[in-house]
mmCIF file of C-alpha atoms and ligand atoms in Angstrom:
data_model
loop_
_atom_site.group_PDB
_atom_site.id
_atom_site.type_symbol
_atom_site.label_atom_id
_atom_site.label_comp_id
_atom_site.label_asym_id
_atom_site.label_seq_id
_atom_site.Cartn_x
_atom_site.Cartn_y
_atom_site.Cartn_z
ATOM 1 C CA MET A 1 43.715 -35.148 -98.201
ATOM 2 C CA THR A 2 45.473 -37.982 -96.441
ATOM 3 C CA VAL A 3 45.903 -37.676 -93.385
ATOM 4 C CA ARG A 4 49.232 -39.192 -91.960
ATOM 5 C CA ILE A 5 49.069 -40.365 -88.582
ATOM 6 C CA GLY A 6 51.629 -41.616 -85.937
ATOM 7 C CA MET A 7 50.437 -44.486 -83.857
ATOM 8 C CA ILE A 8 52.689 -44.953 -80.172
ATOM 9 C CA GLY A 9 51.687 -48.369 -78.382
ATOM 10 C CA PRO A 10 50.044 -50.518 -81.678
ATOM 11 C CA GLY A 11 49.251 -53.125 -78.975
ATOM 12 C CA GLY A 12 46.118 -54.773 -79.376
ATOM 13 C CA MET A 13 44.199 -51.996 -79.366
ATOM 14 C CA GLY A 14 46.132 -49.745 -80.998
ATOM 15 C CA GLN A 15 46.675 -52.301 -83.991
ATOM 16 C CA ALA A 16 42.812 -53.171 -83.676
ATOM 17 C CA HIS A 17 42.704 -49.082 -84.455
ATOM 18 C CA ILE A 18 45.187 -49.750 -87.269
ATOM 19 C CA ASP A 19 43.060 -51.815 -89.105
ATOM 20 C CA ARG A 20 39.640 -50.147 -89.242
ATOM 21 C CA ILE A 21 41.984 -46.975 -90.378
ATOM 22 C CA HIS A 22 43.364 -49.459 -93.544
ATOM 23 C CA SER A 23 40.003 -50.398 -93.610
ATOM 24 C CA VAL A 24 36.747 -49.350 -93.063
ATOM 25 C CA ILE A 25 37.802 -45.852 -92.192
ATOM 26 C CA ALA A 26 38.557 -42.770 -94.997
ATOM 27 C CA GLY A 27 41.381 -40.054 -94.860
ATOM 28 C CA GLY A 28 43.747 -41.150 -92.501
ATOM 29 C CA ARG A 29 46.933 -44.051 -92.612
ATOM 30 C CA VAL A 30 49.430 -45.155 -90.377
ATOM 31 C CA VAL A 31 52.479 -43.674 -91.261
ATOM 32 C CA ALA A 32 54.631 -44.014 -88.529
ATOM 33 C CA VAL A 33 55.128 -46.228 -85.254
ATOM 34 C CA SER A 34 57.307 -46.645 -81.948
ATOM 35 C CA ASP A 35 56.754 -48.605 -79.481
ATOM 36 C CA VAL A 36 58.303 -48.973 -75.686
ATOM 37 C CA ASP A 37 59.065 -52.609 -77.584
ATOM 38 C CA GLU A 38 61.002 -51.799 -80.331
ATOM 39 C CA VAL A 39 60.412 -55.686 -81.970
ATOM 40 C CA ARG A 40 57.212 -55.020 -81.842
ATOM 41 C CA ALA A 41 57.201 -51.244 -83.540
ATOM 42 C CA LYS A 42 59.464 -52.439 -86.247
ATOM 43 C CA GLU A 43 57.445 -55.974 -86.722
ATOM 44 C CA VAL A 44 54.463 -53.076 -86.946
ATOM 45 C CA ALA A 45 56.109 -51.266 -89.208
ATOM 46 C CA GLY A 46 57.360 -53.851 -91.496
ATOM 47 C CA ARG A 47 53.565 -55.510 -91.706
ATOM 48 C CA ILE A 48 51.773 -52.149 -93.010
ATOM 49 C CA GLY A 49 54.818 -50.511 -94.537
ATOM 50 C CA ALA A 50 54.894 -47.317 -92.012
ATOM 51 C CA THR A 51 58.110 -46.107 -90.890
ATOM 52 C CA ALA A 52 59.241 -47.328 -87.488
ATOM 53 C CA HIS A 53 60.374 -44.313 -85.128
ATOM 54 C CA PRO A 54 63.223 -45.260 -81.361
ATOM 55 C CA ASP A 55 60.946 -43.356 -79.746
ATOM 56 C CA SER A 56 57.672 -41.862 -79.210
ATOM 57 C CA ALA A 57 59.294 -37.589 -79.448
ATOM 58 C CA SER A 58 61.293 -38.516 -82.629
ATOM 59 C CA LEU A 59 57.644 -39.611 -83.469
ATOM 60 C CA ILE A 60 55.516 -36.620 -82.445
ATOM 61 C CA GLY A 61 58.363 -34.636 -84.101
ATOM 62 C CA SER A 62 58.790 -35.762 -87.628
ATOM 63 C CA ASP A 63 57.387 -34.088 -90.613
ATOM 64 C CA ASP A 64 56.246 -36.480 -92.621
ATOM 65 C CA VAL A 65 53.439 -37.028 -89.414
ATOM 66 C CA ASP A 66 50.802 -34.959 -89.305
ATOM 67 C CA ALA A 67 48.586 -36.305 -86.282
ATOM 68 C CA VAL A 68 49.119 -38.630 -83.033
ATOM 69 C CA MET A 69 46.945 -41.388 -82.306
ATOM 70 C CA ILE A 70 47.755 -42.239 -78.507
ATOM 71 C CA CYS A 71 47.436 -46.131 -77.156
ATOM 72 C CA SER A 72 50.051 -47.496 -74.937
ATOM 73 C CA TYR A 73 49.392 -48.012 -71.534
ATOM 74 C CA GLY A 74 47.884 -45.378 -69.127
ATOM 75 C CA PRO A 75 50.861 -43.809 -66.922
ATOM 76 C CA ALA A 76 52.672 -43.253 -69.876
ATOM 77 C CA HIS A 77 50.420 -41.019 -72.176
ATOM 78 C CA GLU A 78 50.652 -37.498 -70.125
ATOM 79 C CA VAL A 79 54.645 -37.043 -71.263
ATOM 80 C CA ASP A 80 53.328 -38.018 -74.977
ATOM 81 C CA VAL A 81 49.689 -36.150 -74.956
ATOM 82 C CA LEU A 82 52.883 -32.809 -74.397
ATOM 83 C CA ALA A 83 54.489 -32.855 -76.544
ATOM 84 C CA ALA A 84 52.016 -33.283 -79.001
ATOM 85 C CA ILE A 85 50.703 -30.348 -78.038
ATOM 86 C CA ALA A 86 53.707 -28.509 -77.525
ATOM 87 C CA ALA A 87 54.708 -29.497 -81.206
ATOM 88 C CA GLY A 88 50.752 -27.917 -82.604
ATOM 89 C CA LYS A 89 49.460 -31.505 -83.946
ATOM 90 C CA PRO A 90 45.881 -33.184 -82.435
ATOM 91 C CA VAL A 91 46.056 -36.161 -80.832
ATOM 92 C CA PHE A 92 43.898 -38.543 -80.138
ATOM 93 C CA CYS A 93 44.873 -40.396 -76.759
ATOM 94 C CA GLU A 94 43.157 -43.284 -75.526
ATOM 95 C CA LYS A 95 41.457 -44.026 -72.504
ATOM 96 C CA PRO A 96 41.939 -43.273 -69.681
ATOM 97 C CA LEU A 97 43.826 -39.886 -70.339
ATOM 98 C CA THR A 98 45.804 -39.984 -67.705
ATOM 99 C CA PRO A 99 45.745 -42.079 -64.823
ATOM 100 C CA THR A 100 44.968 -39.737 -62.157
ATOM 101 C CA ALA A 101 43.598 -35.470 -62.186
ATOM 102 C CA GLU A 102 46.485 -34.101 -61.188
ATOM 103 C CA ALA A 103 48.543 -35.064 -64.372
ATOM 104 C CA ALA A 104 44.865 -34.031 -66.885
ATOM 105 C CA LEU A 105 45.729 -30.859 -65.432
ATOM 106 C CA ARG A 106 48.603 -30.921 -66.629
ATOM 107 C CA ILE A 107 47.178 -31.376 -70.099
ATOM 108 C CA MET A 108 44.664 -28.909 -70.148
ATOM 109 C CA GLU A 109 47.476 -26.416 -68.675
ATOM 110 C CA ALA A 110 49.006 -26.341 -71.557
ATOM 111 C CA GLU A 111 46.473 -26.731 -74.595
ATOM 112 C CA GLN A 112 45.090 -23.889 -73.696
ATOM 113 C CA ALA A 113 49.092 -21.984 -73.400
ATOM 114 C CA GLY A 114 49.185 -23.269 -76.906
ATOM 115 C CA GLY A 115 45.521 -21.107 -77.347
ATOM 116 C CA ARG A 116 44.008 -24.845 -79.495
ATOM 117 C CA ARG A 117 41.949 -27.352 -78.805
ATOM 118 C CA LEU A 118 44.512 -30.491 -79.539
ATOM 119 C CA VAL A 119 43.614 -33.327 -77.320
ATOM 120 C CA THR A 120 40.615 -35.809 -77.819
ATOM 121 C CA VAL A 121 39.970 -38.779 -75.910
ATOM 122 C CA GLY A 122 39.113 -42.291 -77.092
ATOM 123 C CA PHE A 123 36.104 -42.938 -75.063
ATOM 124 C CA MET A 124 33.961 -44.456 -78.039
ATOM 125 C CA ARG A 125 30.780 -45.188 -75.725
ATOM 126 C CA ARG A 126 30.099 -41.638 -76.819
ATOM 127 C CA PHE A 127 29.724 -42.770 -80.445
ATOM 128 C CA ASP A 128 27.792 -46.380 -79.532
ATOM 129 C CA ARG A 129 24.509 -45.920 -81.838
ATOM 130 C CA SER A 130 22.411 -47.266 -78.486
ATOM 131 C CA TYR A 131 23.793 -45.090 -75.930
ATOM 132 C CA ARG A 132 23.694 -42.694 -78.781
ATOM 133 C CA GLN A 133 19.417 -43.496 -78.975
ATOM 134 C CA MET A 134 19.322 -43.726 -75.437
ATOM 135 C CA LYS A 135 20.915 -40.095 -75.192
ATOM 136 C CA ALA A 136 17.957 -38.601 -77.784
ATOM 137 C CA LEU A 137 15.025 -40.221 -76.217
ATOM 138 C CA LEU A 138 16.228 -38.470 -72.732
ATOM 139 C CA ASP A 139 17.288 -35.164 -74.054
ATOM 140 C CA SER A 140 13.938 -35.016 -75.226
ATOM 141 C CA GLY A 141 11.870 -34.824 -72.377
ATOM 142 C CA GLU A 142 9.831 -37.876 -73.565
ATOM 143 C CA LEU A 143 10.333 -39.956 -70.110
ATOM 144 C CA GLY A 144 10.689 -36.136 -67.488
ATOM 145 C CA GLU A 145 13.514 -36.166 -65.536
ATOM 146 C CA THR A 146 16.381 -38.618 -65.220
ATOM 147 C CA LEU A 147 16.262 -39.998 -61.614
ATOM 148 C CA MET A 148 18.677 -42.949 -61.752
ATOM 149 C CA VAL A 149 20.842 -45.510 -63.745
ATOM 150 C CA HIS A 150 21.751 -48.666 -63.029
ATOM 151 C CA CYS A 151 24.373 -50.054 -65.703
ATOM 152 C CA ALA A 152 26.823 -53.063 -65.683
ATOM 153 C CA HIS A 153 30.354 -53.874 -67.264
ATOM 154 C CA ARG A 154 31.538 -56.877 -67.666
ATOM 155 C CA ASN A 155 34.457 -58.764 -68.678
ATOM 156 C CA PRO A 156 35.141 -62.191 -69.191
ATOM 157 C CA THR A 157 38.208 -61.690 -67.380
ATOM 158 C CA VAL A 158 41.012 -59.707 -67.462
ATOM 159 C CA PRO A 159 45.240 -59.858 -67.506
ATOM 160 C CA ASP A 160 48.009 -60.563 -65.214
ATOM 161 C CA HIS A 161 48.802 -56.653 -64.916
ATOM 162 C CA TYR A 162 45.621 -55.350 -64.128
ATOM 163 C CA THR A 163 45.643 -53.887 -59.996
ATOM 164 C CA TRP A 164 43.687 -53.174 -58.314
ATOM 165 C CA ASP A 165 42.725 -49.702 -59.103
ATOM 166 C CA MET A 166 42.118 -50.231 -62.563
ATOM 167 C CA ALA A 167 38.608 -51.846 -61.471
ATOM 168 C CA ILE A 168 37.833 -48.042 -61.201
ATOM 169 C CA ASN A 169 40.613 -46.081 -63.116
ATOM 170 C CA ASP A 170 40.600 -48.522 -66.831
ATOM 171 C CA THR A 171 37.176 -49.685 -66.400
ATOM 172 C CA ALA A 172 34.551 -47.495 -64.746
ATOM 173 C CA ILE A 173 36.064 -45.229 -66.660
ATOM 174 C CA HIS A 174 33.701 -45.700 -69.905
ATOM 175 C CA GLU A 175 30.129 -45.444 -67.449
ATOM 176 C CA VAL A 176 31.486 -42.138 -65.625
ATOM 177 C CA ASP A 177 32.257 -40.611 -68.802
ATOM 178 C CA THR A 178 29.614 -42.263 -70.644
ATOM 179 C CA MET A 179 27.148 -41.109 -67.703
ATOM 180 C CA ARG A 180 28.329 -37.399 -67.455
ATOM 181 C CA TRP A 181 28.134 -36.876 -71.781
ATOM 182 C CA LEU A 182 24.673 -38.886 -71.366
ATOM 183 C CA LEU A 183 22.810 -36.550 -67.887
ATOM 184 C CA GLY A 184 25.104 -33.642 -68.714
ATOM 185 C CA GLU A 185 26.135 -32.935 -65.636
ATOM 186 C CA GLU A 186 29.180 -33.436 -63.155
ATOM 187 C CA PHE A 187 29.237 -36.248 -60.402
ATOM 188 C CA VAL A 188 29.470 -34.577 -56.970
ATOM 189 C CA SER A 189 30.247 -38.050 -54.742
ATOM 190 C CA ALA A 190 31.243 -41.217 -55.297
ATOM 191 C CA ARG A 191 30.823 -44.741 -52.973
ATOM 192 C CA VAL A 192 32.203 -48.278 -53.380
ATOM 193 C CA ASP A 193 30.078 -51.600 -52.335
ATOM 194 C CA LYS A 194 31.967 -54.625 -51.967
ATOM 195 C CA PRO A 195 29.742 -57.903 -51.861
ATOM 196 C CA LYS A 196 31.257 -61.722 -52.503
ATOM 197 C CA LYS A 197 34.457 -61.610 -54.149
ATOM 198 C CA THR A 198 34.781 -64.595 -57.181
ATOM 199 C CA SER A 199 36.653 -67.427 -56.326
ATOM 200 C CA LEU A 200 37.583 -67.721 -60.033
ATOM 201 C CA ARG A 201 40.177 -65.159 -60.160
ATOM 202 C CA PHE A 202 43.507 -63.071 -58.440
ATOM 203 C CA GLU A 203 43.195 -62.842 -54.903
ATOM 204 C CA HIS A 204 44.153 -58.339 -54.925
ATOM 205 C CA LEU A 205 41.012 -57.932 -56.657
ATOM 206 C CA GLN A 206 38.136 -56.251 -55.389
ATOM 207 C CA ASP A 207 35.581 -58.369 -57.850
ATOM 208 C CA PRO A 208 32.683 -57.491 -58.563
ATOM 209 C CA LEU A 209 32.391 -54.232 -57.264
ATOM 210 C CA VAL A 210 29.086 -51.490 -57.101
ATOM 211 C CA LEU A 211 30.430 -47.992 -57.504
ATOM 212 C CA ILE A 212 27.451 -45.804 -56.499
ATOM 213 C CA LEU A 213 27.781 -42.159 -57.892
ATOM 214 C CA GLU A 214 25.838 -39.067 -57.116
ATOM 215 C CA THR A 215 25.368 -35.958 -59.663
ATOM 216 C CA GLU A 216 24.833 -32.928 -58.691
ATOM 217 C CA SER A 217 21.289 -32.763 -59.440
ATOM 218 C CA GLY A 218 21.301 -35.746 -57.439
ATOM 219 C CA VAL A 219 20.842 -38.844 -60.504
ATOM 220 C CA ARG A 220 23.088 -41.568 -58.662
ATOM 221 C CA VAL A 221 24.382 -43.948 -60.986
ATOM 222 C CA ASP A 222 25.274 -47.737 -60.199
ATOM 223 C CA ASP A 223 27.470 -49.119 -61.966
ATOM 224 C CA GLU A 224 28.105 -53.140 -61.519
ATOM 225 C CA ILE A 225 31.745 -53.502 -62.206
ATOM 226 C CA PHE A 226 32.392 -57.390 -62.453
ATOM 227 C CA VAL A 227 35.597 -58.103 -65.188
ATOM 228 C CA ASN A 228 36.235 -61.434 -64.254
ATOM 229 C CA CYS A 229 32.808 -62.920 -65.400
ATOM 230 C CA GLN A 230 33.569 -65.799 -66.956
ATOM 231 C CA PHE A 231 30.629 -65.821 -69.588
ATOM 232 C CA GLY A 232 31.355 -62.528 -71.769
ATOM 233 C CA TYR A 233 31.478 -59.107 -72.454
ATOM 234 C CA ASP A 234 28.419 -58.263 -71.074
ATOM 235 C CA ILE A 235 27.807 -54.155 -71.196
ATOM 236 C CA ARG A 236 23.599 -52.459 -69.114
ATOM 237 C CA CYS A 237 22.518 -49.724 -69.177
ATOM 238 C CA GLU A 238 19.038 -48.337 -67.576
ATOM 239 C CA ALA A 239 17.820 -44.897 -67.621
ATOM 240 C CA VAL A 240 14.697 -44.494 -65.311
ATOM 241 C CA ALA A 241 13.287 -41.432 -66.196
ATOM 242 C CA GLU A 242 10.054 -40.079 -64.234
ATOM 243 C CA LYS A 243 7.532 -41.493 -66.779
ATOM 244 C CA GLY A 244 9.782 -44.729 -67.550
ATOM 245 C CA THR A 245 12.949 -45.557 -68.488
ATOM 246 C CA VAL A 246 15.394 -47.041 -71.220
ATOM 247 C CA SER A 247 17.913 -49.533 -71.395
ATOM 248 C CA LEU A 248 20.408 -50.721 -74.029
ATOM 249 C CA ALA A 249 19.580 -53.446 -76.562
ATOM 250 C CA ASP A 250 21.272 -57.103 -76.655
ATOM 251 C CA GLN A 251 23.591 -56.713 -78.738
ATOM 252 C CA ASN A 252 22.959 -59.662 -80.763
ATOM 253 C CA ALA A 253 23.133 -59.782 -84.489
ATOM 254 C CA ILE A 254 22.263 -62.736 -84.621
ATOM 255 C CA GLU A 255 19.504 -65.726 -82.659
ATOM 256 C CA VAL A 256 19.858 -69.046 -82.562
ATOM 257 C CA ARG A 257 16.817 -71.388 -81.638
ATOM 258 C CA ASP A 258 17.623 -75.252 -82.604
ATOM 259 C CA GLY A 259 17.520 -78.511 -80.324
ATOM 260 C CA SER A 260 19.205 -77.023 -78.036
ATOM 261 C CA GLY A 261 17.318 -74.490 -77.171
ATOM 262 C CA HIS A 262 16.539 -70.522 -78.100
ATOM 263 C CA ARG A 263 20.188 -68.164 -77.100
ATOM 264 C CA ASN A 264 21.735 -65.569 -79.065
ATOM 265 C CA SER A 265 25.719 -64.394 -78.821
ATOM 266 C CA ILE A 266 27.178 -62.264 -76.495
ATOM 267 C CA ALA A 267 30.089 -60.348 -77.526
ATOM 268 C CA ARG A 268 34.139 -61.470 -76.117
ATOM 269 C CA ASP A 269 35.173 -58.176 -75.271
ATOM 270 C CA HIS A 270 35.070 -54.410 -76.074
ATOM 271 C CA ASN A 271 36.340 -54.023 -80.546
ATOM 272 C CA ASP A 272 33.367 -56.851 -80.778
ATOM 273 C CA ARG A 273 31.263 -55.117 -79.111
ATOM 274 C CA PHE A 274 32.181 -51.546 -79.658
ATOM 275 C CA TRP A 275 33.174 -51.939 -83.241
ATOM 276 C CA GLY A 276 30.707 -49.336 -84.381
ATOM 277 C CA ALA A 277 31.160 -46.761 -82.139
ATOM 278 C CA PHE A 278 35.271 -46.974 -82.938
ATOM 279 C CA VAL A 279 34.551 -46.454 -86.528
ATOM 280 C CA THR A 280 32.561 -43.419 -85.866
ATOM 281 C CA GLU A 281 34.902 -42.178 -83.796
ATOM 282 C CA VAL A 282 37.836 -42.304 -85.207
ATOM 283 C CA GLN A 283 36.102 -41.639 -89.216
ATOM 284 C CA GLU A 284 34.798 -38.705 -86.777
ATOM 285 C CA TRP A 285 38.324 -37.650 -85.185
ATOM 286 C CA ILE A 286 40.229 -38.332 -88.797
ATOM 287 C CA SER A 287 37.676 -36.062 -90.522
ATOM 288 C CA ALA A 288 37.761 -33.336 -87.303
ATOM 289 C CA VAL A 289 41.455 -33.612 -87.948
ATOM 290 C CA SER A 290 41.608 -33.401 -91.927
ATOM 291 C CA ARG A 291 39.513 -29.761 -92.080
ATOM 292 C CA GLY A 292 41.418 -28.911 -89.415
ATOM 293 C CA GLU A 293 38.620 -29.209 -86.215
ATOM 294 C CA HIS A 294 38.805 -30.198 -83.005
ATOM 295 C CA THR A 295 36.093 -33.561 -82.707
ATOM 296 C CA GLY A 296 34.685 -36.569 -79.940
ATOM 297 C CA SER A 297 36.410 -35.679 -75.485
ATOM 298 C CA THR A 298 38.506 -33.013 -74.573
ATOM 299 C CA SER A 299 40.972 -32.641 -72.533
ATOM 300 C CA TRP A 300 38.392 -31.556 -69.848
ATOM 301 C CA ASP A 301 36.871 -34.603 -70.325
ATOM 302 C CA GLY A 302 39.410 -36.681 -69.541
ATOM 303 C CA TYR A 303 39.972 -34.857 -66.702
ATOM 304 C CA ALA A 304 36.580 -34.584 -65.250
ATOM 305 C CA ALA A 305 36.745 -38.858 -65.144
ATOM 306 C CA ALA A 306 39.836 -38.561 -63.704
ATOM 307 C CA CYS A 307 38.409 -36.635 -60.712
ATOM 308 C CA VAL A 308 35.419 -39.070 -60.800
ATOM 309 C CA CYS A 309 38.340 -42.025 -60.421
ATOM 310 C CA ASP A 310 39.986 -40.408 -58.244
ATOM 311 C CA ALA A 311 37.250 -40.336 -55.724
ATOM 312 C CA GLY A 312 36.216 -43.719 -56.653
ATOM 313 C CA VAL A 313 39.053 -45.815 -55.943
ATOM 314 C CA LYS A 314 39.863 -43.185 -52.337
ATOM 315 C CA ALA A 315 36.359 -44.950 -52.300
ATOM 316 C CA LEU A 316 38.106 -48.249 -53.037
ATOM 317 C CA THR A 317 40.070 -48.579 -50.014
ATOM 318 C CA ASP A 318 38.223 -45.922 -46.914
ATOM 319 C CA ASP A 319 34.976 -46.987 -46.805
ATOM 320 C CA GLY A 320 32.097 -44.650 -47.149
ATOM 321 C CA VAL A 321 31.470 -41.529 -49.707
ATOM 322 C CA VAL A 322 33.621 -39.204 -51.248
ATOM 323 C CA LYS A 323 33.430 -36.358 -52.022
ATOM 324 C CA VAL A 324 34.548 -34.843 -56.140
ATOM 325 C CA GLU A 325 37.314 -32.707 -56.052
ATOM 326 C CA MET A 326 37.101 -31.130 -59.892
ATOM 327 C CA ILE A 327 38.345 -27.656 -60.772
ATOM 328 C CA ALA A 328 35.557 -25.323 -62.785
ATOM 329 C CA LYS A 329 35.780 -25.361 -66.145
ATOM 330 C CA PRO A 330 38.252 -23.430 -67.824
ATOM 331 C CA ALA A 331 35.794 -20.930 -71.058
ATOM 332 C CA PHE A 332 38.519 -22.305 -73.208
ATOM 333 C CA TYR A 333 36.278 -25.846 -72.758
ATOM 334 C CA ALA A 334 32.407 -24.510 -73.045
HETATM 335 C C1 ISE B 401 40.397 -52.071 -71.088
HETATM 336 O O1 ISE B 401 40.514 -51.485 -70.998
HETATM 337 C C2 ISE B 401 38.813 -51.808 -71.692
HETATM 338 O O2 ISE B 401 38.965 -49.991 -72.439
HETATM 339 C C3 ISE B 401 38.167 -52.048 -71.454
HETATM 340 O O3 ISE B 401 36.008 -51.765 -72.443
HETATM 341 C C4 ISE B 401 36.951 -52.459 -70.833
HETATM 342 O O4 ISE B 401 36.047 -53.007 -70.873
HETATM 343 C C5 ISE B 401 38.022 -53.153 -69.958
HETATM 344 O O5 ISE B 401 37.604 -53.814 -68.437
HETATM 345 C C6 ISE B 401 39.385 -52.499 -69.848
HETATM 346 O O6 ISE B 401 39.954 -52.907 -69.071
#
């Protein structure tokens, strides 16, 4: 069976997913698109032989669409995720599921009322080979208990529409989810350290910043967020355990040795660095949809990440440690 996918918001991320689905991923085809920019929807639809819908509601309701992929702007996600749940269709929603925990809670309530897990959140790092190897080692217990994790998330730059809070709820949210998954526990508090700011980009951003999180058992995670670092897309992670450490290695495929020295390349963006993770993530989602199953992160993961980000955003404006407020995990997501 070919899963007929309706894509909402085929911007950069959406078009990268379309390319993957139509080239290396099996079992799915994007048959419908919609976008707030109708010209773009028609252009993308024309290029891939899909139908352009005038709006997301008509795409979700279409009998030709089996499953929905949402790649639009974060604040637009809630209404479309709720519509997909109401239509009983599996929905893959790019992160953040919603920019606030309150909105994610409404999604969880609707999904539970429908009685079926339909929502998958696009937290692709869980599918990255290196993070998976790191998790397998930590879970084996060989290094003892994990005590601390040092992360860095550096972007060469960010677009003009990037607002001050996005450092937490659009960028650090990746580490928030990946660390919840890696450590298998929830965060209880957040604090933000604000170092000297780079002069090379927007005045309205605290860039860089360091988000410091603590888990239920006391593991401390620090996450350097530097979204205008200029030089490349640089993702680092080192877990410190009782008997050793484990880190992500450099992700370069080749090393060059010549008259200028010995060097390797640095990824330019997330599609470059996490290409393999995106392919595995979307392939697993399409395969699960065709079997009538659910895979990947749930609405609970989207909600839990939003709760931590809400605390992080508060810690960015107020000083000091902010408690993470979260409901108890519903049995539906156990
Ligand atoms: C962007 O939305 C992403 O998801 C990227 O992975 C992240 O590095 C970037 O900071 C975000 O703005």
